[in-house]
N, CA, C and O atoms as a DFTB+ gen file, in Angstrom:
352 C
 N C O
     1  1       0.842      -1.174       0.000
     2  2       0.000       0.000       0.000
     3  2       0.887       1.237       0.000
     4  3       1.827       1.320       0.791
     5  1       0.603       2.210      -0.882
     6  2       1.394       3.419      -1.002
     7  2       0.789       4.532      -0.163
     8  3      -0.427       4.729      -0.161
     9  1       1.636       5.254       0.546
    10  2       1.200       6.389       1.349
    11  2       1.275       7.642       0.484
    12  3       2.371       8.079       0.134
    13  1       0.128       8.231       0.131
    14  2       0.081       9.395      -0.745
    15  2       0.112      10.719       0.003
    16  3       0.052      11.777      -0.624
    17  1       0.204      10.688       1.317
    18  2       0.253      11.938       2.070
    19  2       1.573      12.649       1.812
    20  3       2.608      12.011       1.614
    21  1       1.526      13.975       1.816
    22  2       2.733      14.759       1.620
    23  2       3.603      14.647       2.856
    24  3       3.126      14.750       3.986
    25  1       4.868      14.438       2.623
    26  2       5.818      14.383       3.728
    27  2       6.704      15.617       3.645
    28  3       7.249      15.932       2.587
    29  1       6.842      16.308       4.761
    30  2       7.662      17.506       4.821
    31  2       8.919      17.203       5.628
    32  3       8.880      16.454       6.605
    33  1      10.018      17.789       5.211
    34  2      11.243      17.670       6.006
    35  2      11.041      18.460       7.299
    36  3      10.134      19.289       7.375
    37  1      11.860      18.219       8.307
    38  2      11.722      18.996       9.554
    39  2      11.840      20.508       9.314
    40  3      11.114      21.284       9.935
    41  1      12.733      20.929       8.434
    42  2      12.877      22.364       8.157
    43  2      11.665      22.909       7.398
    44  3      11.217      24.023       7.667
    45  1      11.138      22.138       6.464
    46  2       9.918      22.564       5.772
    47  2       8.782      22.710       6.771
    48  3       8.025      23.679       6.718
    49  1       8.661      21.760       7.674
    50  2       7.602      21.815       8.679
    51  2       7.770      23.025       9.580
    52  3       6.786      23.635       9.998
    53  1       9.011      23.373       9.879
    54  2       9.291      24.547      10.701
    55  2       8.782      25.825      10.018
    56  3       8.196      26.690      10.670
    57  1       9.007      25.936       8.722
    58  2       8.526      27.096       7.957
    59  2       6.999      27.085       7.907
    60  3       6.368      28.121       8.113
    61  1       6.405      25.932       7.638
    62  2       4.945      25.835       7.591
    63  2       4.317      26.178       8.940
    64  3       3.283      26.845       8.992
    65  1       4.926      25.732      10.015
    66  2       4.407      26.034      11.352
    67  2       4.446      27.539      11.617
    68  3       3.508      28.093      12.190
    69  1       5.520      28.197      11.204
    70  2       5.633      29.639      11.384
    71  2       4.530      30.376      10.633
    72  3       3.993      31.364      11.132
    73  1       4.193      29.906       9.449
    74  2       3.206      30.575       8.616
    75  2       1.772      30.083       8.869
    76  3       0.840      30.519       8.192
    77  1       1.598      29.199       9.819
    78  2       0.278      28.628      10.095
    79  2      -0.721      29.655      10.620
    80  3      -1.929      29.425      10.562
    81  1      -0.234      30.779      11.129
    82  2      -1.139      31.799      11.673
    83  2      -1.810      32.634      10.590
    84  3      -2.650      33.482      10.892
    85  1      -1.443      32.400       9.319
    86  2      -2.067      33.113       8.216
    87  2      -1.437      34.453       7.892
    88  3      -1.827      35.102       6.921
    89  1      -0.471      34.876       8.688
    90  2       0.216      36.140       8.426
    91  2       1.215      35.970       7.298
    92  3       1.813      34.905       7.147
    93  1       1.399      37.026       6.500
    94  2       2.432      36.960       5.478
    95  2       3.743      37.452       6.070
    96  3       3.773      38.384       6.874
    97  1       4.820      36.806       5.656
    98  2       6.149      37.135       6.169
    99  2       7.140      37.122       5.011
   100  3       7.012      36.331       4.076
   101  1       8.128      38.007       5.086
   102  2       9.158      38.022       4.052
   103  2      10.278      37.061       4.430
   104  3      10.382      36.626       5.577
   105  1      11.107      36.739       3.452
   106  2      12.125      35.711       3.632
   107  2      13.061      35.945       4.799
   108  3      13.363      35.014       5.547
   109  1      13.530      37.186       4.969
   110  2      14.458      37.457       6.066
   111  2      13.788      37.232       7.419
   112  3      14.414      36.710       8.341
   113  1      12.526      37.620       7.541
   114  2      11.807      37.382       8.791
   115  2      11.663      35.884       9.054
   116  3      11.794      35.433      10.192
   117  1      11.393      35.122       8.004
   118  2      11.300      33.659       8.159
   119  2      12.635      33.108       8.634
   120  3      12.680      32.235       9.501
   121  1      13.729      33.621       8.061
   122  2      15.056      33.169       8.493
   123  2      15.299      33.468       9.967
   124  3      15.752      32.596      10.709
   125  1      15.002      34.696      10.401
   126  2      15.300      35.065      11.785
   127  2      14.399      34.324      12.775
   128  3      14.848      33.957      13.861
   129  1      13.148      34.105      12.414
   130  2      12.228      33.424      13.341
   131  2      12.474      31.922      13.432
   132  3      12.231      31.314      14.474
   133  1      12.954      31.324      12.345
   134  2      13.214      29.879      12.373
   135  2      14.648      29.548      12.742
   136  3      14.933      28.439      13.191
   137  1      15.555      30.501      12.557
   138  2      16.969      30.230      12.802
   139  2      17.653      29.519      11.646
   140  3      18.814      29.125      11.753
   141  1      16.935      29.355      10.537
   142  2      17.509      28.695       9.370
   143  2      18.288      29.701       8.529
   144  3      17.970      30.890       8.530
   145  1      19.289      29.236       7.825
   146  2      20.110      30.084       6.957
   147  2      19.410      30.294       5.619
   148  3      18.524      29.528       5.239
   149  1      19.824      31.347       4.911
   150  2      19.204      31.664       3.619
   151  2      19.368      30.515       2.626
   152  3      18.486      30.283       1.799
   153  1      20.477      29.801       2.699
   154  2      20.712      28.675       1.806
   155  2      19.741      27.525       2.018
   156  3      19.605      26.651       1.161
   157  1      19.066      27.528       3.159
   158  2      18.026      26.531       3.425
   159  2      16.640      27.113       3.197
   160  3      15.777      26.452       2.618
   161  1      16.416      28.349       3.647
   162  2      15.075      28.924       3.612
   163  2      14.567      29.138       2.190
   164  3      13.449      28.735       1.868
   165  1      15.369      29.763       1.338
   166  2      14.850      30.101       0.008
   167  2      14.567      28.872      -0.864
   168  3      13.562      28.874      -1.575
   169  1      15.386      27.840      -0.846
   170  2      14.990      26.620      -1.567
   171  2      13.730      25.970      -0.984
   172  3      12.913      25.424      -1.726
   173  1      13.575      26.028       0.337
   174  2      12.362      25.489       0.970
   175  2      11.147      26.271       0.512
   176  3      10.130      25.675       0.159
   177  1      11.232      27.601       0.510
   178  2      10.115      28.428       0.072
   179  2       9.741      28.110      -1.373
   180  3       8.559      28.018      -1.704
   181  1      10.740      27.942      -2.227
   182  2      10.489      27.597      -3.632
   183  2       9.777      26.257      -3.741
   184  3       8.792      26.135      -4.470
   185  1      10.268      25.251      -3.022
   186  2       9.641      23.924      -3.073
   187  2       8.204      23.958      -2.554
   188  3       7.314      23.334      -3.132
   189  1       7.989      24.681      -1.473
   190  2       6.641      24.758      -0.912
   191  2       5.683      25.470      -1.859
   192  3       4.513      25.098      -1.949
   193  1       6.164      26.489      -2.566
   194  2       5.312      27.156      -3.563
   195  2       5.016      26.219      -4.722
   196  3       3.884      26.172      -5.203
   197  1       6.016      25.473      -5.177
   198  2       5.803      24.523      -6.277
   199  2       4.777      23.465      -5.906
   200  3       4.045      22.984      -6.771
   201  1       4.715      23.099      -4.640
   202  2       3.770      22.083      -4.165
   203  2       2.414      22.670      -3.783
   204  3       1.509      21.934      -3.390
   205  1       2.268      23.990      -3.896
   206  2       1.001      24.633      -3.569
   207  2       0.777      24.875      -2.089
   208  3      -0.326      25.240      -1.682
   209  1       1.805      24.678      -1.278
   210  2       1.669      24.860       0.164
   211  2       1.855      26.314       0.585
   212  3       1.485      26.682       1.701
   213  1       2.427      27.153      -0.294
   214  2       2.616      28.574      -0.031
   215  2       2.254      29.371      -1.265
   216  3       2.312      28.874      -2.390
   217  1       1.882      30.613      -1.035
   218  2       1.729      31.588      -2.108
   219  2       2.621      32.767      -1.758
   220  3       2.979      32.961      -0.596
   221  1       2.979      33.556      -2.772
   222  2       3.890      34.676      -2.547
   223  2       3.478      35.863      -3.396
   224  3       2.820      35.721      -4.426
   225  1       3.883      37.037      -2.935
   226  2       3.671      38.254      -3.713
   227  2       4.838      39.192      -3.451
   228  3       5.440      39.170      -2.377
   229  1       5.150      40.014      -4.441
   230  2       6.162      41.050      -4.283
   231  2       5.493      42.284      -3.716
   232  3       4.382      42.628      -4.123
   233  1       6.152      42.961      -2.779
   234  2       5.575      44.197      -2.266
   235  2       5.604      45.254      -3.361
   236  3       6.512      45.285      -4.191
   237  1       4.619      46.096      -3.348
   238  2       4.466      47.115      -4.382
   239  2       5.022      48.442      -3.880
   240  3       4.282      49.312      -3.418
   241  1       6.333      48.575      -3.981
   242  2       7.023      49.796      -3.576
   243  2       8.112      50.090      -4.596
   244  3       8.493      49.231      -5.391
   245  1       8.597      51.310      -4.556
   246  2       9.747      51.692      -5.386
   247  2      10.999      51.468      -4.546
   248  3      11.209      52.175      -3.560
   249  1      11.832      50.499      -4.914
   250  2      13.022      50.198      -4.101
   251  2      13.962      51.398      -3.955
   252  3      14.660      51.521      -2.948
   253  1      13.980      52.269      -4.942
   254  2      14.857      53.445      -4.860
   255  2      14.400      54.387      -3.751
   256  3      15.225      55.011      -3.083
   257  1      13.096      54.489      -3.556
   258  2      12.582      55.351      -2.492
   259  2      12.906      54.794      -1.110
   260  3      13.193      55.546      -0.179
   261  1      12.857      53.476      -0.987
   262  2      13.123      52.844       0.308
   263  2      14.607      52.605       0.546
   264  3      15.033      52.407       1.684
   265  1      15.392      52.623      -0.525
   266  2      16.820      52.345      -0.374
   267  2      17.114      50.885      -0.087
   268  3      18.145      50.552       0.497
   269  1      16.200      50.016      -0.504
   270  2      16.391      48.562      -0.329
   271  2      15.598      47.846      -1.406
   272  3      14.691      48.431      -1.999
   273  1      15.926      46.589      -1.667
   274  2      15.151      45.818      -2.649
   275  2      13.731      45.561      -2.165
   276  3      13.451      45.601      -0.967
   277  1      12.834      45.295      -3.120
   278  2      11.471      44.897      -2.753
   279  2      11.529      43.582      -1.996
   280  3      12.432      42.771      -2.202
   281  1      10.567      43.383      -1.128
   282  2      10.471      42.123      -0.390
   283  2       9.422      41.238      -1.031
   284  3       8.428      41.709      -1.585
   285  1       9.671      39.955      -0.941
   286  2       8.673      38.983      -1.375
   287  2       8.057      38.400      -0.119
   288  3       8.759      37.908       0.764
   289  1       6.737      38.463      -0.051
   290  2       6.010      37.984       1.126
   291  2       5.384      36.630       0.830
   292  3       4.866      36.391      -0.261
   293  1       5.443      35.749       1.822
   294  2       4.940      34.381       1.707
   295  2       3.875      34.155       2.758
   296  3       3.920      34.729       3.846
   297  1       2.919      33.313       2.418
   298  2       1.919      32.881       3.392
   299  2       1.261      31.609       2.893
   300  3       1.426      31.205       1.742
   301  1       0.506      30.988       3.801
   302  2      -0.257      29.784       3.444
   303  2      -1.458      30.217       2.616
   304  3      -2.077      31.236       2.921
   305  1      -1.799      29.470       1.584
   306  2      -2.959      29.844       0.766
   307  2      -4.263      29.511       1.483
   308  3      -4.324      28.632       2.343
   309  1      -5.288      30.236       1.101
   310  2      -6.638      29.918       1.561
   311  2      -7.437      29.515       0.337
   312  3      -7.017      29.779      -0.790
   313  1      -8.558      28.893       0.536
   314  2      -9.376      28.502      -0.615
   315  2      -9.901      29.735      -1.323
   316  3     -10.157      29.690      -2.527
   317  1     -10.068      30.836      -0.602
   318  2     -10.575      32.073      -1.204
   319  2      -9.591      32.668      -2.205
   320  3     -10.009      33.161      -3.253
   321  1      -8.296      32.633      -1.907
   322  2      -7.335      33.310      -2.779
   323  2      -6.349      32.377      -3.453
   324  3      -5.353      32.836      -4.013
   325  1      -6.599      31.104      -3.413
   326  2      -5.628      30.143      -3.945
   327  2      -5.269      30.414      -5.394
   328  3      -4.129      30.168      -5.787
   329  1      -6.178      30.900      -6.191
   330  2      -5.918      31.091      -7.616
   331  2      -6.155      32.528      -8.090
   332  3      -6.585      32.733      -9.225
   333  1      -5.886      33.509      -7.252
   334  2      -6.056      34.887      -7.693
   335  2      -4.841      35.341      -8.464
   336  3      -3.781      34.719      -8.382
   337  1      -4.982      36.414      -9.210
   338  2      -3.881      36.941     -10.000
   339  2      -2.826      37.623      -9.123
   340  3      -1.648      37.634      -9.479
   341  1      -3.231      38.190      -7.983
   342  2      -2.305      38.926      -7.138
   343  2      -1.228      38.022      -6.556
   344  3      -0.071      38.430      -6.451
   345  1      -1.588      36.812      -6.180
   346  2      -0.647      35.887      -5.562
   347  2      -0.136      34.917      -6.610
   348  3      -0.917      34.282      -7.320
   349  1       1.183      34.808      -6.702
   350  2       1.774      33.905      -7.687
   351  2       2.771      32.989      -7.036
   352  3       3.374      32.155      -7.710
């Protein structure tokens, strides 16, 4: 018998647990709250988005005005916004 349930690595589960409250968080915040390094967090975020476990959006600001790059925010999808144009 094959187990079709999704299996998450401990680090993936750590990211999912952090985002379970429904709040959107940017990558650096995820790194600081989980204690994971960028070399682990960003590939995890990519994999989770590919599997449909996360959605992401770029903040709508002018980076020159802020003096920093735009942030990409991640959160768990809801059935209401799972397929909207704003979240990719």
